[in-house]
mmCIF file with all atom_site columns, C-alpha atoms in Angstrom:
data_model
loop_
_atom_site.group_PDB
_atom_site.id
_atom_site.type_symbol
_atom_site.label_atom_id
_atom_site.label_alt_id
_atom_site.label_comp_id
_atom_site.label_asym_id
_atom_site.label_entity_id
_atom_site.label_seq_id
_atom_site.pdbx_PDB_ins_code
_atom_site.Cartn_x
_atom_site.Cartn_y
_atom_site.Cartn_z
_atom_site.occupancy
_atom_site.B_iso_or_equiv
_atom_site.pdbx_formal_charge
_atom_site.auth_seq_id
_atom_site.auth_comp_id
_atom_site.auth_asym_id
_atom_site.auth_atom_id
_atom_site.pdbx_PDB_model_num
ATOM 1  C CA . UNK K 1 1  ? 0.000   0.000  0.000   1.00 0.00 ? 20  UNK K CA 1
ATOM 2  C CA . UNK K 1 2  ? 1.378   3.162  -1.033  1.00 0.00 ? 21  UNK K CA 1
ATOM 3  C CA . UNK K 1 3  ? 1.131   5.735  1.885   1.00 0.00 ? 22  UNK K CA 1
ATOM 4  C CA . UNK K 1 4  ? 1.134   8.968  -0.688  1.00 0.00 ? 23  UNK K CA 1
ATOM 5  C CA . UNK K 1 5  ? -1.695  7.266  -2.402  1.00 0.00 ? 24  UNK K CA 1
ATOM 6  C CA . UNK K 1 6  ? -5.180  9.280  -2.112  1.00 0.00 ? 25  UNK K CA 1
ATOM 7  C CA . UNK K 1 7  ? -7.853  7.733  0.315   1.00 0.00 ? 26  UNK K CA 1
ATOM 8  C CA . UNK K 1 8  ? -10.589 5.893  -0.378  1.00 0.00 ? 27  UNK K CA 1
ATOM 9  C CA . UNK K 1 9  ? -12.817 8.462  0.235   1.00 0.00 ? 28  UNK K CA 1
ATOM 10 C CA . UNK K 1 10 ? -10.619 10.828 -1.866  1.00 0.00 ? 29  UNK K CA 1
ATOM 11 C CA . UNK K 1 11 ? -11.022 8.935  -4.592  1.00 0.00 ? 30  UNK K CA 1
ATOM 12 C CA . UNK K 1 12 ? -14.895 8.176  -4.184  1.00 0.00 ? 31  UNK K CA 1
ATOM 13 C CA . UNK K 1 13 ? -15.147 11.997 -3.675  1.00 0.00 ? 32  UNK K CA 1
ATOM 14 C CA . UNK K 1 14 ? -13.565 12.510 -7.335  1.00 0.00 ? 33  UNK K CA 1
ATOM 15 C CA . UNK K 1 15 ? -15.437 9.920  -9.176  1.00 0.00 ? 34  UNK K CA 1
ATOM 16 C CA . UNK K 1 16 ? -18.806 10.879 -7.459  1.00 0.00 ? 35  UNK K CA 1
ATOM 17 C CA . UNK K 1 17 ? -18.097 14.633 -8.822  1.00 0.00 ? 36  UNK K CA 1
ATOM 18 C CA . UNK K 1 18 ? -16.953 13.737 -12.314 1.00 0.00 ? 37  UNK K CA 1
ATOM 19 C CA . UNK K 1 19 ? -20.612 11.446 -12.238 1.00 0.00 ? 38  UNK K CA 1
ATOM 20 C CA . UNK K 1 20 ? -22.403 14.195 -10.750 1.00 0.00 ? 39  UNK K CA 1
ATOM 21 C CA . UNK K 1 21 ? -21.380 17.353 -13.394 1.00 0.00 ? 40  UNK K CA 1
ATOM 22 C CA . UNK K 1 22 ? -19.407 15.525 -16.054 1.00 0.00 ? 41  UNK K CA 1
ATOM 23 C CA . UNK K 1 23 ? -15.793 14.944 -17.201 1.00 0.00 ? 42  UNK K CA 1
ATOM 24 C CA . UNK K 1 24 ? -15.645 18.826 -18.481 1.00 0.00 ? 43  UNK K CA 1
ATOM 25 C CA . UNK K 1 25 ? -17.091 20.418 -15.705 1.00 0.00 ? 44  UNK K CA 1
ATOM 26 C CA . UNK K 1 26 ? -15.645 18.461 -13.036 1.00 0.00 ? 45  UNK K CA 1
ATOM 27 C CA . UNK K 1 27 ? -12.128 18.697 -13.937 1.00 0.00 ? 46  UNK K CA 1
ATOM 28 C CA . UNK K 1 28 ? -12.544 22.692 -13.715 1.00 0.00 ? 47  UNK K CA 1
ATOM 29 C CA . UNK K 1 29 ? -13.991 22.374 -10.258 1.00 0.00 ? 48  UNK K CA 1
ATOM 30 C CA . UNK K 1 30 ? -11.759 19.837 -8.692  1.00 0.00 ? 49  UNK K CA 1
ATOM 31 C CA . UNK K 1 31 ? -8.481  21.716 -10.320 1.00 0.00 ? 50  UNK K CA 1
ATOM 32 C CA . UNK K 1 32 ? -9.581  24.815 -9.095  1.00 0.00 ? 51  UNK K CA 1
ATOM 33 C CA . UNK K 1 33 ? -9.932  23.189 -5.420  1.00 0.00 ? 52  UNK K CA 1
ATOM 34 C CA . UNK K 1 34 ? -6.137  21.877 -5.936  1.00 0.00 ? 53  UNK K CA 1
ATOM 35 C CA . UNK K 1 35 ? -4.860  25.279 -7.233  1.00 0.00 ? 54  UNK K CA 1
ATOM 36 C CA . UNK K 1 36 ? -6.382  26.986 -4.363  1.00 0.00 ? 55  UNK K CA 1
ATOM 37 C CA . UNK K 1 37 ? -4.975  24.393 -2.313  1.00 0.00 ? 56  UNK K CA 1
ATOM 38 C CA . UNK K 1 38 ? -1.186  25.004 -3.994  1.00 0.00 ? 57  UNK K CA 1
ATOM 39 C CA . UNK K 1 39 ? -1.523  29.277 -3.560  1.00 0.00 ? 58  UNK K CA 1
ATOM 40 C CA . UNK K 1 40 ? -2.647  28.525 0.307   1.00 0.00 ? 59  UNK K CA 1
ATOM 41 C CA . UNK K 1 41 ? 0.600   29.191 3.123   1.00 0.00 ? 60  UNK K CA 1
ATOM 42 C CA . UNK K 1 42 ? 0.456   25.104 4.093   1.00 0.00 ? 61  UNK K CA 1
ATOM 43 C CA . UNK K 1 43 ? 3.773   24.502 2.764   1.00 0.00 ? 62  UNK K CA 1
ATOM 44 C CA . UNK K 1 44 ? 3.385   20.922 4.387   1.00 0.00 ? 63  UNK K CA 1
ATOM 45 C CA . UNK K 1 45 ? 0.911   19.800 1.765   1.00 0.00 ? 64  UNK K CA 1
ATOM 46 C CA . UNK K 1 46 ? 2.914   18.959 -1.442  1.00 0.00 ? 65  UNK K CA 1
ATOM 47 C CA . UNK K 1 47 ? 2.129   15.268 -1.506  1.00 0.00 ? 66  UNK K CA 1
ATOM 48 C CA . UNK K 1 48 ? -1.127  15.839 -1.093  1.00 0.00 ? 67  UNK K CA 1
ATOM 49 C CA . UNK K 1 49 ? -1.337  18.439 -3.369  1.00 0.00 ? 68  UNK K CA 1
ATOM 50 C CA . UNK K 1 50 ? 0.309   16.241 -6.076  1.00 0.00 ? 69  UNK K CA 1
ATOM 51 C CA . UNK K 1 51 ? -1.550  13.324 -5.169  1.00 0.00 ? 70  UNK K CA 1
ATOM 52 C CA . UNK K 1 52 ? -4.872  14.607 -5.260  1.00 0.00 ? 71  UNK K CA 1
ATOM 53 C CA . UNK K 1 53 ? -4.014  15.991 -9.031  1.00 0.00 ? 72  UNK K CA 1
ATOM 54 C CA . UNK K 1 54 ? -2.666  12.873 -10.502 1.00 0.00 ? 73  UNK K CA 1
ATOM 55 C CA . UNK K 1 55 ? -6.161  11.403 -8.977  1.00 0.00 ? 74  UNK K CA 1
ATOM 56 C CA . UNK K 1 56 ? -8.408  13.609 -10.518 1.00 0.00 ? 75  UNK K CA 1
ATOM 57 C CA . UNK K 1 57 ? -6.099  13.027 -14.028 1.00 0.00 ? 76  UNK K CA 1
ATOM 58 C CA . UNK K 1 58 ? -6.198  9.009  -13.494 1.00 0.00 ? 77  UNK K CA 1
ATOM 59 C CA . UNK K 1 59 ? -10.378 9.364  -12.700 1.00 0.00 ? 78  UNK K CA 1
ATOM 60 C CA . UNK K 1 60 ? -11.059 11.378 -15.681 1.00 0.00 ? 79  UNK K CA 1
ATOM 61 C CA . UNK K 1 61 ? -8.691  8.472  -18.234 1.00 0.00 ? 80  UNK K CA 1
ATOM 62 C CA . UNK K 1 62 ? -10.743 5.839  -16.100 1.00 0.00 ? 81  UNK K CA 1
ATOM 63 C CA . UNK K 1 63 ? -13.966 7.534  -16.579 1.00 0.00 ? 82  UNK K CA 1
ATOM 64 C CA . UNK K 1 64 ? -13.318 8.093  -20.567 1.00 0.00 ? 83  UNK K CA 1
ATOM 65 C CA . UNK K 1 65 ? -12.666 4.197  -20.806 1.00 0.00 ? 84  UNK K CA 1
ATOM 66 C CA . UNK K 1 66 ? -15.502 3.101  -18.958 1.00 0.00 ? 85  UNK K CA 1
ATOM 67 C CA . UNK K 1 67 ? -17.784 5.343  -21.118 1.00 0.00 ? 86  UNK K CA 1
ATOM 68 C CA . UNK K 1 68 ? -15.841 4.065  -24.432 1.00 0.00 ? 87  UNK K CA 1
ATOM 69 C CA . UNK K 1 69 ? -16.252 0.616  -23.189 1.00 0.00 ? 88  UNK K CA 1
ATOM 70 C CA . UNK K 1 70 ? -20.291 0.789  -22.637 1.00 0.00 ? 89  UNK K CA 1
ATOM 71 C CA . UNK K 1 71 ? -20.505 2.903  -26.047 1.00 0.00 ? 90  UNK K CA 1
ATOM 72 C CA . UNK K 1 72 ? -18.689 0.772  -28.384 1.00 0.00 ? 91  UNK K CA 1
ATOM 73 C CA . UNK K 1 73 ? -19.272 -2.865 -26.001 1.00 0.00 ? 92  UNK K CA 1
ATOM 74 C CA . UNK K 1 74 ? -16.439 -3.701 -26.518 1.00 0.00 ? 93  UNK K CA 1
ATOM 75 C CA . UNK K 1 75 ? -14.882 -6.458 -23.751 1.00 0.00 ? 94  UNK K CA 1
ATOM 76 C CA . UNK K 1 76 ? -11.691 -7.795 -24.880 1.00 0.00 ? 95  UNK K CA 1
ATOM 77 C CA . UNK K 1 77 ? -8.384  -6.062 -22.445 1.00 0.00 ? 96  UNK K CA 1
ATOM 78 C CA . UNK K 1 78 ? -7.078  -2.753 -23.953 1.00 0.00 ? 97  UNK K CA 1
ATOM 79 C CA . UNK K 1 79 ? -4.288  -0.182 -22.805 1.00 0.00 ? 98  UNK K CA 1
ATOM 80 C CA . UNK K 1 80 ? -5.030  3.909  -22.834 1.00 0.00 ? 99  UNK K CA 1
ATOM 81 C CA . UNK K 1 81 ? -1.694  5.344  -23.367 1.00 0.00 ? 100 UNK K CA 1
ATOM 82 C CA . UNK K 1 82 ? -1.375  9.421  -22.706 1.00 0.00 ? 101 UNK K CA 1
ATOM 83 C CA . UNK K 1 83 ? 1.367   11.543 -23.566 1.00 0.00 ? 102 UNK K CA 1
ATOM 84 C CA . UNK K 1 84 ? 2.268   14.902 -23.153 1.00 0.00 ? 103 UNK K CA 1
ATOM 85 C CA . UNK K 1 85 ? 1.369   17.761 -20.666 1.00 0.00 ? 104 UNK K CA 1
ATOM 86 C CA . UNK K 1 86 ? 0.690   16.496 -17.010 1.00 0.00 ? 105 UNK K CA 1
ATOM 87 C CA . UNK K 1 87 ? 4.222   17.069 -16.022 1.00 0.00 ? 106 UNK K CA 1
ATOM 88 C CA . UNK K 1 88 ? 3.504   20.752 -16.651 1.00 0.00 ? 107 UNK K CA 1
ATOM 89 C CA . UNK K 1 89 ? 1.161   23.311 -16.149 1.00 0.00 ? 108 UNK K CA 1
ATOM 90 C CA . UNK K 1 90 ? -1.637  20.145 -15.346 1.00 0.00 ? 109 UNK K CA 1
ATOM 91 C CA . UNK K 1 91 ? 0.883   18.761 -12.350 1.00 0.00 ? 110 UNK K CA 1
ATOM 92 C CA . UNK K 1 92 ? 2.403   21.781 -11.365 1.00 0.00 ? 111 UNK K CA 1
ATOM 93 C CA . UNK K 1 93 ? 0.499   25.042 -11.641 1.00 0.00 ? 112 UNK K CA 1
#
């Protein structure tokens, strides 16, 4: 068990949000929450900070396969491969 992983309930809290508003609209509201959370003084909070936004990335990919997976039925294993900007501005605002 990793102990820098987000909680359960962290990561129920993310999926219930993207379920509630939507991929789009969730992503702006739960990055918002973590840039507030990276412009507060806590200077103890990095791992959180960093966990919580490699969550909310990982929940949206998840959520995008799941919907592919009821939309096209397809069952057989599969691999999402993503490249590019979380180890920028979407990591580290």
């Amino acid at each position: 068990m990793n102990p820098f992983a987000p909680s359960a309930a962290e990561q129920a809290r993310v999926a219930a949000t993207i379920a509630r508003l939507g991929p789009r609209a969730a992503y702006r509201e739960l990055i918002a929450a973590n840039d507030a959370l990276s412009r507060a003084p806590d200077l103890d909070n990095g791992r959180l900070i960093a966990s919580t936004r490699t969550l909310i990335h990982t929940a949206l990919a998840r959520d995008w396969v799941e919907e592919q997976l009821r939309r096209f039925g397809y069952d057989r294993p599969f691999a999402l491969v993503a490249l590019g900007g979380t180890g920028r501005g979407e990591m580290a605002p």
